[in-house]
C-alpha cells in the first residue's frame, strides 16, 4: 500500500526512482522560466499530487507559482544569490492543504477568555470549569461561554441543576462538541422565557426532566431561542480571532479554507482584510441560505459581488444550506430507518409537514442554482441526503453547466445515491477527524452496520465521486494528518475500528485535502497540485508521509508553509500562539478533537 524510499535510493536515483514516477531531470530545464528562482525546496519527497502521483526531489518557485520540478542537482541550478533555499531534510513536500469546510470566523474565538473548553470526562469536572470561569469574570453578570461537552463521553449532558450552584448571576451557555446542542443554566432559561410550556421550533428539542421542567439542554433549532440573546463578539474581537486562526492554520500547513454559511457582515470583514493584504489564506465563502426561500432571496438581493479583491484570495462560491442534524447521541439526523430506540430526526428546513420541508429545500437549491451559485448542503442522515441530491438533480436539469454542488458531511450516503452523485458531478465533503472522534461510540445509537458505514470513503471513491476531507474546525482541531490517519485506519479515539471496509490509502486521503478540494473550489486549474505554473502553495512535512506507519502520522511536524511563493511559517523560526500550543498538546495527549471549545456549521450559520 505504501511506497517507501530509503535514503540511498532517494538521493542517487536510478531505476528505482524512475519506476516510482520521479520526475526526470530534464523537467527542471524544460519547464523553468528564465531567471533565478525566488525559492527552492530540495532534499525532499515532492508529491506533485497529480493523478499520476508523480514524485520529485526538489521544487522551485518564481513569481508565486511553481517554476520547476525534478532532481536536486538540476533544480538547485535555478537558485541565484537572492534565492531562498529550504533543505527539507528528506521530508515530504506537498501542495498546501485545503481544509474545505472550516469555520474561520469562529475558530480563533474558541479560546479563553472568549470561550472555555468543557470537553471533560465527567460532569463534575465540567462544573469546575464553569466555577473557575465565574470566579475569573470581571463583572457579576457577564456571559460565560463554553464549548466541547460530548454526549458520547459524558454519562449524561450537563444540566441547569449542575450549573446553577456555581454560576451565580452569570448566564452560562455551553455548546457541545458538534454545535448541535447547548446546555444553559436557569438564568438563561429565564432570559429566554423558556418554561415547561414552551413549544420548540421545527426540528428543535427542549429536554425536560421527570416533572416536565426544562433541564437546560436544547438541541438543534431550539438553540435559537437562546443564541439570539447572547451578546455578539465585537468586530475587533472577531478580527483578532481571525488573525489568530490564520496563524494556527499556517503552522499546520493549511493555505486554503472554505468557510460555509457566513452572513454579509462577516463577508464584509473578509473583504476589508483582503483589500488590506491582511487575509493570510485563500478563502472560499458560502453565504448562509437560511431555512426558507424568503430568507435566501433577501440575502441574495442584498449581496454585491466583491470589488477590487483578488478572487484567488477571497471568492464567494455560493450558498450553504443547513438541512438536518447529526446521527450521534443527539439523534437529530433524518434517517430512512429509525435509530435503535425507534426515534428519528427531521429536516430543519421551514415547513409544517415533511412534504413542505422537502419542497422548501428544493426551492432553496433551485434559487441558488438559477443564480449561478454552487450549493453545499449540510446533510448527514440518508433520508436527508437523498432529498438533497434529488434537489440538486432537479435544479441541474433546468440549467446545466458544472456547478459542483456537494453534500456537506454525507455521513450515511446510500450507495445508490453515490452512483447518482458520481454520474452528475455532485461531490461530498467528509470528515475523517470526526470519524476518529466518534469511532464505535455510535453502535448503541445506529447499530454496528451503520456505524461502520458512516463516512463511506472507500465506496464513494470506488464509484467515482469527488470526495474532499475537512475538519469542520473548531468541531475538530484542523490537523489534516489526523484526518489522513483516520481515513486510512478508521480507528476511534476510544478504541476499535469503525468500518475497515471503508479504509482508503494514504495517497487517496492526501488527494482529498489537496487536488479534489481544489476541484470543489472550482480552482483545480490553478491550485491543488504542484504542477508547473500552478500556485506555489506548499506544505513541508518533517517526515515520510508515505512511508511512515499510519499510526505515527499525527506525530510528524510541519516544518514550513508557503502561500503564493511566500514562506509564511517556519517551524524553527516561529512561536506558535499559546492557545495553539495548549490545544496541540491536548490533541497529542488524549487525541481530543476539540480545541478550547468550538462551534460547527449550525451555530455559525445561525449566529
Coordinates of C-alpha atoms in Angstrom, one line a residue:
X1 CA 0.0 0.0 0.0
X2 CA 2.8 2.4 0.9
X3 CA 5.9 3.0 -1.3
X4 CA 8.9 3.9 0.8
X5 CA 12.3 5.0 -0.3
X6 CA 15.5 4.6 1.7
X7 CA 17.9 7.5 1.7
X8 CA 20.3 5.9 -0.9
X9 CA 17.5 5.2 -3.3
X10 CA 16.1 8.6 -3.0
X11 CA 19.3 10.7 -3.3
X12 CA 21.0 8.6 -6.0
X13 CA 18.0 7.8 -8.2
X14 CA 18.4 5.1 -10.8
X15 CA 15.8 2.6 -11.9
X16 CA 14.0 2.6 -8.5
X17 CA 13.2 6.3 -8.8
X18 CA 12.1 6.0 -12.4
X19 CA 9.8 3.2 -11.5
X20 CA 8.4 5.2 -8.7
X21 CA 7.4 8.0 -11.1
X22 CA 10.2 10.5 -10.1
X23 CA 10.2 13.4 -12.5
X24 CA 13.2 13.3 -14.8
X25 CA 16.0 15.9 -14.5
X26 CA 15.1 17.5 -17.9
X27 CA 11.8 18.6 -16.4
X28 CA 13.6 21.2 -14.4
X29 CA 15.0 22.9 -17.6
X30 CA 12.2 22.2 -20.0
X31 CA 9.6 23.9 -17.8
X32 CA 11.6 26.5 -15.9
X33 CA 11.1 30.2 -16.6
X34 CA 14.2 32.2 -17.4
X35 CA 16.0 33.8 -14.5
X36 CA 16.7 32.6 -10.9
X37 CA 14.1 31.1 -8.7
X38 CA 12.7 33.0 -5.7
X39 CA 12.5 29.8 -3.6
X40 CA 13.9 26.3 -3.9
X41 CA 13.0 23.4 -1.7
X42 CA 15.2 20.4 -2.1
X43 CA 16.3 17.1 -0.4
X44 CA 12.6 16.2 -0.3
X45 CA 10.0 13.8 -1.4
X46 CA 8.0 16.2 -3.5
X47 CA 4.5 14.8 -4.0
X48 CA 3.0 16.6 -7.0
X49 CA -0.4 15.1 -6.1
X50 CA -1.5 14.9 -9.8
X51 CA -3.5 11.9 -10.9
X52 CA -0.3 10.1 -11.9
X53 CA 1.1 10.7 -8.4
X54 CA 4.5 11.8 -9.7
X55 CA 7.3 12.4 -7.2
X56 CA 10.3 14.7 -7.4
X57 CA 13.3 15.6 -5.2
X58 CA 13.1 19.4 -5.5
X59 CA 10.7 22.2 -6.5
X60 CA 11.5 25.8 -7.4
X61 CA 9.2 28.8 -7.2
X62 CA 9.2 32.0 -9.1
X63 CA 6.6 34.9 -9.1
X64 CA 4.3 33.0 -6.8
X65 CA 3.9 29.8 -9.0
X66 CA 5.7 26.5 -9.3
X67 CA 8.7 27.1 -11.7
X68 CA 10.2 23.6 -12.0
X69 CA 10.3 20.1 -10.5
X70 CA 13.0 17.5 -10.7
X71 CA 16.1 16.1 -9.1
X72 CA 18.0 18.1 -6.6
X73 CA 21.0 18.7 -8.8
X74 CA 19.0 20.2 -11.7
X75 CA 16.6 22.3 -9.7
X76 CA 19.3 23.8 -7.5
X77 CA 20.9 25.2 -10.6
X78 CA 18.0 27.6 -10.7
X79 CA 19.0 29.1 -7.4
X80 CA 20.7 32.5 -7.5
X81 CA 22.2 34.8 -4.9
X82 CA 18.8 36.1 -3.8
X83 CA 17.0 32.7 -3.9
X84 CA 15.7 31.4 -0.6
X85 CA 16.7 27.8 -0.2
X86 CA 15.0 25.3 2.1
X87 CA 16.6 21.9 2.8
X88 CA 13.6 19.7 3.6
X89 CA 15.9 17.1 5.3
X90 CA 14.4 14.2 3.4
X91 CA 10.9 15.2 4.5
X92 CA 7.7 15.4 2.4
X93 CA 6.7 18.3 0.3
X94 CA 3.1 18.5 -1.0
X95 CA 0.6 21.1 -2.1
X96 CA -0.7 23.5 0.6
X97 CA -3.5 21.8 2.5
X98 CA -7.1 22.9 1.6
X99 CA -9.4 22.5 4.5
X100 CA -12.6 22.5 2.6
X101 CA -15.0 23.0 5.5
X102 CA -13.7 25.2 8.3
X103 CA -15.3 28.0 10.3
X104 CA -12.5 30.5 10.3
X105 CA -14.6 33.3 11.8
X106 CA -15.3 31.2 15.0
X107 CA -12.1 29.2 15.3
X108 CA -9.9 31.9 16.7
X109 CA -12.6 32.9 19.3
X110 CA -12.7 29.5 20.8
X111 CA -10.0 30.3 23.4
X112 CA -10.3 31.8 26.9
X113 CA -11.3 34.4 27.9
X114 CA -13.8 34.3 25.0
X115 CA -14.7 30.6 25.3
X116 CA -13.8 27.9 27.8
X117 CA -13.2 24.3 27.0
X118 CA -15.7 21.9 28.6
X119 CA -14.7 18.7 26.9
X120 CA -14.4 16.8 30.2
X121 CA -14.7 13.1 31.2
X122 CA -17.2 13.9 34.0
X123 CA -19.9 16.4 34.7
X124 CA -18.1 17.3 37.9
X125 CA -15.0 18.3 36.0
X126 CA -17.2 20.4 33.7
X127 CA -18.8 22.1 36.7
X128 CA -15.4 23.0 38.0
X129 CA -14.5 24.8 34.7
X130 CA -17.7 26.8 35.0
X131 CA -16.9 27.6 38.6
X132 CA -13.4 28.9 37.6
X133 CA -14.9 31.0 34.8
X134 CA -17.4 32.6 37.1
X135 CA -14.6 33.4 39.6
X136 CA -12.4 34.9 36.9
X137 CA -15.2 37.1 35.5
X138 CA -14.7 40.8 35.9
X139 CA -18.4 41.7 36.1
X140 CA -21.1 39.9 38.1
X141 CA -23.5 39.2 35.3
X142 CA -21.3 38.7 32.2
X143 CA -22.0 35.7 29.9
X144 CA -19.9 32.6 30.3
X145 CA -19.4 30.7 27.0
X146 CA -18.1 27.1 26.9
X147 CA -17.7 24.6 24.1
X148 CA -16.9 20.9 23.7
X149 CA -19.0 18.7 26.0
X150 CA -19.6 15.4 24.4
X151 CA -22.7 13.1 24.8
X152 CA -20.5 10.2 23.7
X153 CA -18.0 10.8 26.5
X154 CA -20.1 12.1 29.4
X155 CA -22.6 9.8 31.2
X156 CA -25.3 12.5 30.5
X157 CA -25.4 16.1 29.3
X158 CA -24.7 18.9 31.8
X159 CA -28.0 20.4 33.2
X160 CA -29.1 23.6 34.8
X161 CA -29.1 21.8 38.2
X162 CA -25.4 21.2 37.8
X163 CA -24.6 24.7 36.6
X164 CA -26.8 26.9 38.9
X165 CA -24.8 26.3 42.2
X166 CA -21.5 27.6 40.7
X167 CA -22.6 30.2 38.2
X168 CA -24.3 32.9 40.4
X169 CA -25.9 35.6 38.2
X170 CA -23.8 34.8 35.2
X171 CA -25.8 33.5 32.2
X172 CA -24.0 30.2 31.1
X173 CA -24.1 28.7 27.6
X174 CA -22.2 25.6 26.9
X175 CA -22.3 24.3 23.4
X176 CA -21.5 20.6 22.7
X177 CA -18.6 19.5 20.5
X178 CA -20.7 19.4 17.4
X179 CA -22.6 22.6 17.9
X180 CA -25.9 20.8 17.6
X181 CA -26.8 21.1 21.3
X182 CA -26.3 23.5 24.2
X183 CA -26.6 23.4 28.0
X184 CA -27.7 26.5 29.8
X185 CA -28.3 27.5 33.4
X186 CA -31.5 28.8 34.9
X187 CA -30.5 32.4 34.4
X188 CA -30.5 31.8 30.6
X189 CA -33.8 29.9 30.7
X190 CA -35.4 32.9 32.4
X191 CA -33.9 35.4 30.0
X192 CA -35.1 33.3 27.0
X193 CA -38.6 32.8 28.6
X194 CA -38.3 29.0 28.3
X195 CA -40.7 27.2 30.5
X196 CA -42.4 23.8 30.6
X197 CA -45.0 25.1 28.2
X198 CA -42.6 26.5 25.6
X199 CA -43.1 24.8 22.2
X200 CA -39.7 24.2 20.4
X201 CA -39.3 25.4 16.8
X202 CA -39.5 22.9 14.0
X203 CA -36.6 20.5 14.3
X204 CA -35.7 21.5 17.8
X205 CA -35.8 19.7 21.1
X206 CA -36.2 21.2 24.6
X207 CA -35.2 18.4 27.0
X208 CA -37.3 18.0 30.2
X209 CA -37.0 16.2 33.5
X210 CA -39.4 13.7 35.0
X211 CA -41.6 16.6 36.3
X212 CA -41.8 18.2 32.8
X213 CA -39.5 21.1 33.6
X214 CA -36.7 22.1 31.1
X215 CA -33.3 20.6 32.1
X216 CA -31.4 23.4 30.3
X217 CA -30.4 21.1 27.4
X218 CA -31.5 22.5 24.0
X219 CA -30.9 20.7 20.7
X220 CA -30.8 21.8 17.1
X221 CA -33.1 24.7 16.2
X222 CA -34.2 25.1 19.9
X223 CA -30.8 26.7 20.4
X224 CA -32.1 29.7 18.5
X225 CA -34.3 30.5 21.5
X226 CA -31.0 31.4 23.3
X227 CA -28.5 32.2 20.7
X228 CA -30.3 35.4 19.8
X229 CA -29.8 36.7 23.3
X230 CA -26.0 36.0 23.5
X231 CA -24.1 39.3 23.2
X232 CA -22.2 39.2 19.9
X233 CA -18.4 39.5 19.8
X234 CA -17.2 42.9 18.7
X235 CA -15.8 43.4 15.3
X236 CA -12.4 43.9 16.9
X237 CA -12.6 40.7 18.8
X238 CA -13.7 38.8 15.6
X239 CA -10.9 40.3 13.6
X240 CA -8.4 39.4 16.2
X241 CA -9.8 35.9 16.3
X242 CA -9.5 35.5 12.5
X243 CA -5.8 36.6 12.7
X244 CA -5.1 34.1 15.5
X245 CA -6.8 31.3 13.5
X246 CA -4.8 32.1 10.3
X247 CA -1.6 31.9 12.3
X248 CA -2.6 28.4 13.6
X249 CA -3.5 27.3 10.1
X250 CA -0.1 28.3 8.8
X251 CA 1.5 26.2 11.4
X252 CA -0.5 23.3 10.2
X253 CA 0.4 23.7 6.5
X254 CA -3.1 24.9 5.6
X255 CA -3.2 27.5 2.8
X256 CA -6.8 27.4 1.7
X257 CA -10.1 27.1 3.5
X258 CA -13.8 27.1 2.7
X259 CA -16.0 28.9 5.2
X260 CA -19.6 27.7 4.9
X261 CA -22.7 29.7 6.0
X262 CA -21.5 33.2 6.6
X263 CA -23.5 36.4 6.7
X264 CA -22.9 39.5 4.6
X265 CA -21.4 41.3 7.7
X266 CA -18.7 38.6 8.0
X267 CA -18.1 38.7 4.3
X268 CA -17.5 42.5 4.5
X269 CA -14.9 41.9 7.2
X270 CA -13.1 39.4 5.0
X271 CA -13.3 41.8 2.0
X272 CA -11.7 44.5 4.1
X273 CA -8.9 42.3 5.2
X274 CA -8.3 41.1 1.6
X275 CA -8.1 44.6 0.3
X276 CA -5.6 45.5 3.1
X277 CA -3.5 42.4 2.3
X278 CA -4.3 41.0 5.8
X279 CA -6.1 37.9 4.7
X280 CA -3.4 35.2 5.1
X281 CA -5.2 32.3 3.5
X282 CA -7.1 31.6 0.3
X283 CA -10.8 31.8 1.4
X284 CA -13.8 30.4 -0.5
X285 CA -17.0 31.5 1.1
X286 CA -20.6 30.1 1.1
X287 CA -23.3 32.5 2.2
X288 CA -25.9 31.3 4.6
X289 CA -29.1 30.4 2.9
X290 CA -31.4 30.4 5.9
X291 CA -34.2 27.9 6.4
X292 CA -36.7 29.2 3.9
X293 CA -36.7 30.6 0.4
X294 CA -37.7 34.1 1.5
X295 CA -34.5 34.4 3.7
X296 CA -32.3 33.3 0.9
X297 CA -34.0 35.7 -1.5
X298 CA -33.3 38.6 0.9
X299 CA -29.6 37.6 1.3
X300 CA -29.0 37.3 -2.5
X301 CA -30.8 40.6 -3.1
X302 CA -28.5 42.4 -0.6
X303 CA -25.3 40.7 -1.8
X304 CA -23.0 42.6 -4.0
X305 CA -20.1 40.9 -5.9
X306 CA -16.7 41.7 -4.4
X307 CA -14.8 44.6 -5.8
X308 CA -11.0 45.2 -6.0
X309 CA -10.3 41.8 -4.4
X310 CA -8.1 39.0 -5.9
X311 CA -10.6 36.1 -6.4
X312 CA -7.7 33.7 -5.8
X313 CA -7.5 35.1 -2.2
X314 CA -11.2 35.7 -1.5
X315 CA -14.2 34.4 -3.5
X316 CA -17.9 33.9 -2.9
X317 CA -18.6 30.5 -4.4
X318 CA -22.3 30.0 -3.5
X319 CA -24.6 29.3 -0.6
X320 CA -24.7 26.8 2.3
X321 CA -28.0 25.2 3.2
X322 CA -28.5 23.5 6.6
X323 CA -30.8 20.6 6.2
X324 CA -30.8 18.3 9.2
X325 CA -28.9 17.5 12.4
X326 CA -26.4 14.8 13.2
X327 CA -26.6 11.0 13.7
X328 CA -25.0 10.9 17.1
X329 CA -26.5 10.5 20.6
X330 CA -28.4 13.7 19.7
X331 CA -30.3 11.6 17.1
X332 CA -31.3 14.6 15.0
X333 CA -30.3 13.4 11.6
X334 CA -33.2 12.3 9.4
X335 CA -33.0 8.6 8.6
X336 CA -34.9 6.2 6.4
X337 CA -34.8 3.6 9.1
X338 CA -35.1 5.0 12.7
X339 CA -32.4 4.9 15.4
X340 CA -32.2 1.8 17.5
X341 CA -34.6 3.3 20.1
X342 CA -37.2 3.9 17.5
X343 CA -36.8 7.7 17.3
X344 CA -35.8 9.7 14.3
X345 CA -34.6 13.1 13.4
X346 CA -36.1 15.5 10.9
X347 CA -35.3 18.2 8.4
X348 CA -34.7 21.7 9.9
X349 CA -36.0 23.4 6.9
X350 CA -39.2 25.5 7.3
X351 CA -42.4 23.7 6.7
X352 CA -45.4 22.3 8.6
X353 CA -45.0 18.8 7.0
X354 CA -42.2 16.7 5.6
X355 CA -43.6 17.4 2.1
X356 CA -43.5 21.2 2.7
X357 CA -40.0 20.9 4.1
X358 CA -38.7 19.0 1.2
X359 CA -40.4 21.4 -1.2
X360 CA -38.7 24.4 0.5
X361 CA -35.3 22.6 0.5
X362 CA -35.6 22.0 -3.3
X363 CA -36.7 25.7 -3.8
X364 CA -33.7 26.9 -1.8
X365 CA -31.4 24.8 -4.1
X366 CA -33.3 26.0 -7.2
X367 CA -32.9 29.7 -6.3
X368 CA -29.2 29.4 -5.7
X369 CA -28.6 27.3 -8.8
X370 CA -30.5 29.6 -11.0
X371 CA -28.3 32.5 -9.9
X372 CA -25.2 30.5 -10.9
X373 CA -24.2 29.7 -7.3
X374 CA -22.6 26.5 -6.1
X375 CA -24.6 24.9 -3.3
X376 CA -23.2 23.0 -0.3
X377 CA -25.8 21.4 1.9
X378 CA -25.3 20.0 5.4
X379 CA -26.9 16.6 5.2
X380 CA -26.0 13.6 7.4
X381 CA -28.9 11.3 7.5
X382 CA -29.6 9.1 4.5
X383 CA -33.1 10.4 4.1
X384 CA -31.9 14.0 4.1
X385 CA -29.0 13.2 1.7
X386 CA -31.4 11.6 -0.8
X387 CA -33.7 14.6 -0.6
X388 CA -30.8 17.0 -1.2
X389 CA -29.3 15.0 -4.1
X390 CA -32.8 14.8 -5.7
X391 CA -33.0 18.6 -5.4
X392 CA -29.6 19.0 -7.0
X393 CA -30.5 16.8 -9.9
X394 CA -33.8 18.6 -10.4
X395 CA -32.1 22.0 -10.4
X396 CA -29.4 20.9 -12.7
X397 CA -32.0 19.6 -15.1
X398 CA -33.1 23.2 -15.5
X399 CA -29.7 24.6 -16.0
X400 CA -26.6 22.5 -16.8
X401 CA -23.0 23.6 -16.6
X402 CA -20.6 22.5 -13.9
X403 CA -21.9 23.9 -10.6
X404 CA -20.1 21.3 -8.5
X405 CA -22.8 21.2 -5.9
X406 CA -21.9 19.0 -3.0
X407 CA -23.2 17.3 0.2
X408 CA -21.6 18.5 3.4
X409 CA -20.7 15.7 5.8
X410 CA -22.7 13.0 3.9
X411 CA -22.3 10.6 6.8
X412 CA -24.8 7.9 5.7
X413 CA -25.0 8.5 1.9
X414 CA -26.6 5.4 0.3
X415 CA -24.6 3.6 -2.3
X416 CA -27.3 4.2 -5.0
X417 CA -27.2 7.9 -4.2
X418 CA -23.4 7.9 -4.5
X419 CA -23.8 6.4 -8.0
X420 CA -26.1 9.3 -8.9
X421 CA -23.7 11.8 -7.5
X422 CA -20.8 10.4 -9.5
X423 CA -22.8 10.5 -12.7
X424 CA -24.0 14.1 -12.1
X425 CA -20.7 15.5 -10.8
X426 CA -22.0 16.1 -7.3
X427 CA -19.3 16.0 -4.6
X428 CA -19.2 15.0 -1.0
X429 CA -17.3 16.7 1.8
X430 CA -16.4 14.1 4.5
X431 CA -14.9 14.4 8.0
X432 CA -12.3 11.8 8.9
X433 CA -11.3 13.7 12.0
X434 CA -14.9 13.4 13.4
X435 CA -14.9 9.7 12.5
X436 CA -11.8 9.4 14.8
X437 CA -13.6 11.3 17.5
X438 CA -16.8 9.1 17.3
X439 CA -15.3 5.7 16.5
X440 CA -17.6 2.9 17.7
X441 CA -19.5 5.1 20.2
X442 CA -22.5 5.2 17.9
X443 CA -23.1 1.4 18.0
X444 CA -25.9 1.8 20.6
X445 CA -27.4 4.6 18.5
X446 CA -27.1 3.5 14.9
X447 CA -26.2 -0.2 15.2
X448 CA -22.9 -1.7 14.1
X449 CA -23.5 -1.8 10.4
X450 CA -24.4 1.9 10.1
X451 CA -21.5 2.9 12.4
X452 CA -19.1 1.0 10.2
X453 CA -20.5 2.6 7.0
X454 CA -20.6 6.2 8.4
X455 CA -18.4 8.3 6.1
X456 CA -18.1 5.7 3.3
X457 CA -14.8 6.9 1.8
X458 CA -13.9 3.7 0.0
X459 CA -17.4 3.2 -1.5
X460 CA -17.6 6.8 -2.7
X461 CA -14.1 6.8 -4.3
X462 CA -14.6 3.5 -6.0
X463 CA -17.9 4.7 -7.5
X464 CA -16.1 7.8 -8.9
X465 CA -17.5 10.5 -6.5
X466 CA -15.3 13.6 -5.9
X467 CA -14.5 13.2 -2.2
X468 CA -13.0 16.0 -0.1
X469 CA -12.0 15.9 3.6
X470 CA -12.3 18.7 6.1
X471 CA -12.0 19.3 9.8
X472 CA -15.2 21.3 10.4
X473 CA -13.0 23.2 12.8
X474 CA -13.5 24.1 15.6
X475 CA -15.6 20.9 15.9
X476 CA -12.3 19.1 15.5
X477 CA -8.8 20.5 15.6
X478 CA -7.7 21.2 11.9
X479 CA -4.8 18.8 11.7
X480 CA -5.1 17.1 8.4
X481 CA -2.5 14.5 9.4
X482 CA -5.1 13.1 11.9
X483 CA -7.6 13.1 9.1
X484 CA -5.4 11.1 6.8
X485 CA -4.6 8.7 9.6
X486 CA -8.3 8.2 10.4
X487 CA -9.3 7.7 6.8
X488 CA -6.6 5.1 6.4
X489 CA -7.1 3.2 9.7
X490 CA -10.7 4.0 10.7
X491 CA -9.6 3.7 14.4
X492 CA -11.6 5.6 17.0
X493 CA -10.4 7.8 19.8
X494 CA -11.9 5.4 22.4
X495 CA -10.6 2.2 20.6
X496 CA -11.9 -0.1 18.0
X497 CA -12.1 0.0 14.2
X498 CA -15.3 1.5 12.7
X499 CA -15.5 0.4 9.1
X500 CA -12.5 -1.5 7.9
X501 CA -14.1 -1.9 4.5
X502 CA -14.2 1.9 4.1
X503 CA -10.5 2.4 4.6
X504 CA -8.6 4.2 1.9
X505 CA -4.9 4.7 1.1
X506 CA -2.6 7.5 2.2
X507 CA -2.3 8.7 -1.3
X508 CA -6.1 8.8 -1.8
X509 CA -6.5 10.6 1.6
X510 CA -3.9 13.2 0.6
X511 CA -5.8 13.9 -2.6
X512 CA -9.0 14.7 -0.6
X513 CA -7.1 17.5 1.2
X514 CA -5.5 18.9 -1.9
X515 CA -6.4 18.1 -5.5
X516 CA -10.1 17.3 -5.0
X517 CA -10.5 20.2 -2.6
X518 CA -9.3 22.5 -5.3
X519 CA -11.9 20.9 -7.6
X520 CA -14.6 21.7 -5.0
X521 CA -13.4 25.3 -5.1
X522 CA -13.6 25.5 -8.9
X523 CA -9.8 26.2 -8.7
X524 CA -8.3 22.9 -9.9
X525 CA -6.8 24.7 -13.0
X526 CA -4.5 26.8 -10.8
X527 CA -4.0 25.2 -7.4
X528 CA -4.2 21.8 -5.6
X529 CA -1.2 20.2 -7.2
X530 CA 2.4 21.1 -7.5
X531 CA 2.4 21.1 -11.3
X532 CA 4.5 23.8 -13.1
X533 CA 2.6 27.0 -13.5
X534 CA 0.2 26.4 -10.6
X535 CA 0.1 28.4 -7.4
X536 CA 3.1 27.8 -5.1
X537 CA 1.1 26.9 -2.1
X538 CA 3.3 24.3 -0.3
X539 CA 3.3 22.3 2.9
X540 CA 6.6 20.8 4.1
X541 CA 6.3 17.9 6.5
X542 CA 9.2 16.7 8.6
X543 CA 9.0 13.0 7.8
X544 CA 8.0 10.5 5.2
X545 CA 4.2 10.8 4.9
X546 CA 4.0 7.8 2.5
X547 CA 6.4 5.5 4.3
X548 CA 5.7 6.0 8.0
X549 CA 3.4 3.7 9.9
X550 CA 0.0 5.5 9.6
X551 CA -0.3 5.4 13.4
X552 CA 2.6 7.8 13.5
X553 CA 1.3 10.4 11.0
X554 CA -0.1 12.6 13.7
X555 CA 3.4 12.9 15.2
X556 CA 5.0 14.3 12.1
X557 CA 5.8 18.0 12.4
X558 CA 5.0 20.7 9.9
X559 CA 8.4 22.3 9.0
X560 CA 7.2 25.1 6.7
X561 CA 4.2 26.6 4.9
X562 CA 4.4 28.6 1.6
X563 CA 1.5 30.7 0.3
X564 CA 1.8 32.1 -3.2
X565 CA 5.5 31.6 -3.1
X566 CA 5.9 33.4 0.3
X567 CA 7.1 31.5 3.3
X568 CA 4.5 32.2 5.9
X569 CA 5.7 29.7 8.5
X570 CA 9.0 28.1 9.5
X571 CA 8.9 25.7 12.5
X572 CA 12.3 26.6 13.9
X573 CA 11.6 30.4 13.5
X574 CA 8.0 30.6 14.6
X575 CA 6.5 30.8 18.0
X576 CA 3.0 29.2 18.0
X577 CA 0.3 31.1 19.8
X578 CA 0.0 30.0 23.4
X579 CA -3.6 28.8 22.9
X580 CA -2.5 26.7 19.9
X581 CA 0.4 25.2 22.0
X582 CA -2.0 24.1 24.7
X583 CA -4.5 22.7 22.2
X584 CA -1.8 20.8 20.3
X585 CA -0.5 19.2 23.5
X586 CA -4.1 18.1 24.4
X587 CA -4.5 16.7 20.9
X588 CA -1.4 14.5 21.2
X589 CA -2.0 13.6 24.8
X590 CA -5.5 12.3 24.5
X591 CA -6.4 12.6 20.9
X592 CA -9.1 15.1 21.5
X593 CA -10.8 16.7 18.5
X594 CA -11.9 19.8 20.4
X595 CA -9.8 22.9 20.6
X596 CA -10.7 25.1 23.6
X597 CA -14.3 24.6 22.5
X598 CA -15.7 25.3 19.1
X599 CA -18.8 25.5 17.0
X600 CA -19.8 23.8 13.8
X601 CA -21.8 24.9 10.9
X602 CA -25.2 25.1 12.7
X603 CA -24.1 27.5 15.4
X604 CA -22.1 29.7 13.0
X605 CA -24.9 29.7 10.4
X606 CA -27.5 30.8 12.9
X607 CA -25.4 33.4 14.6

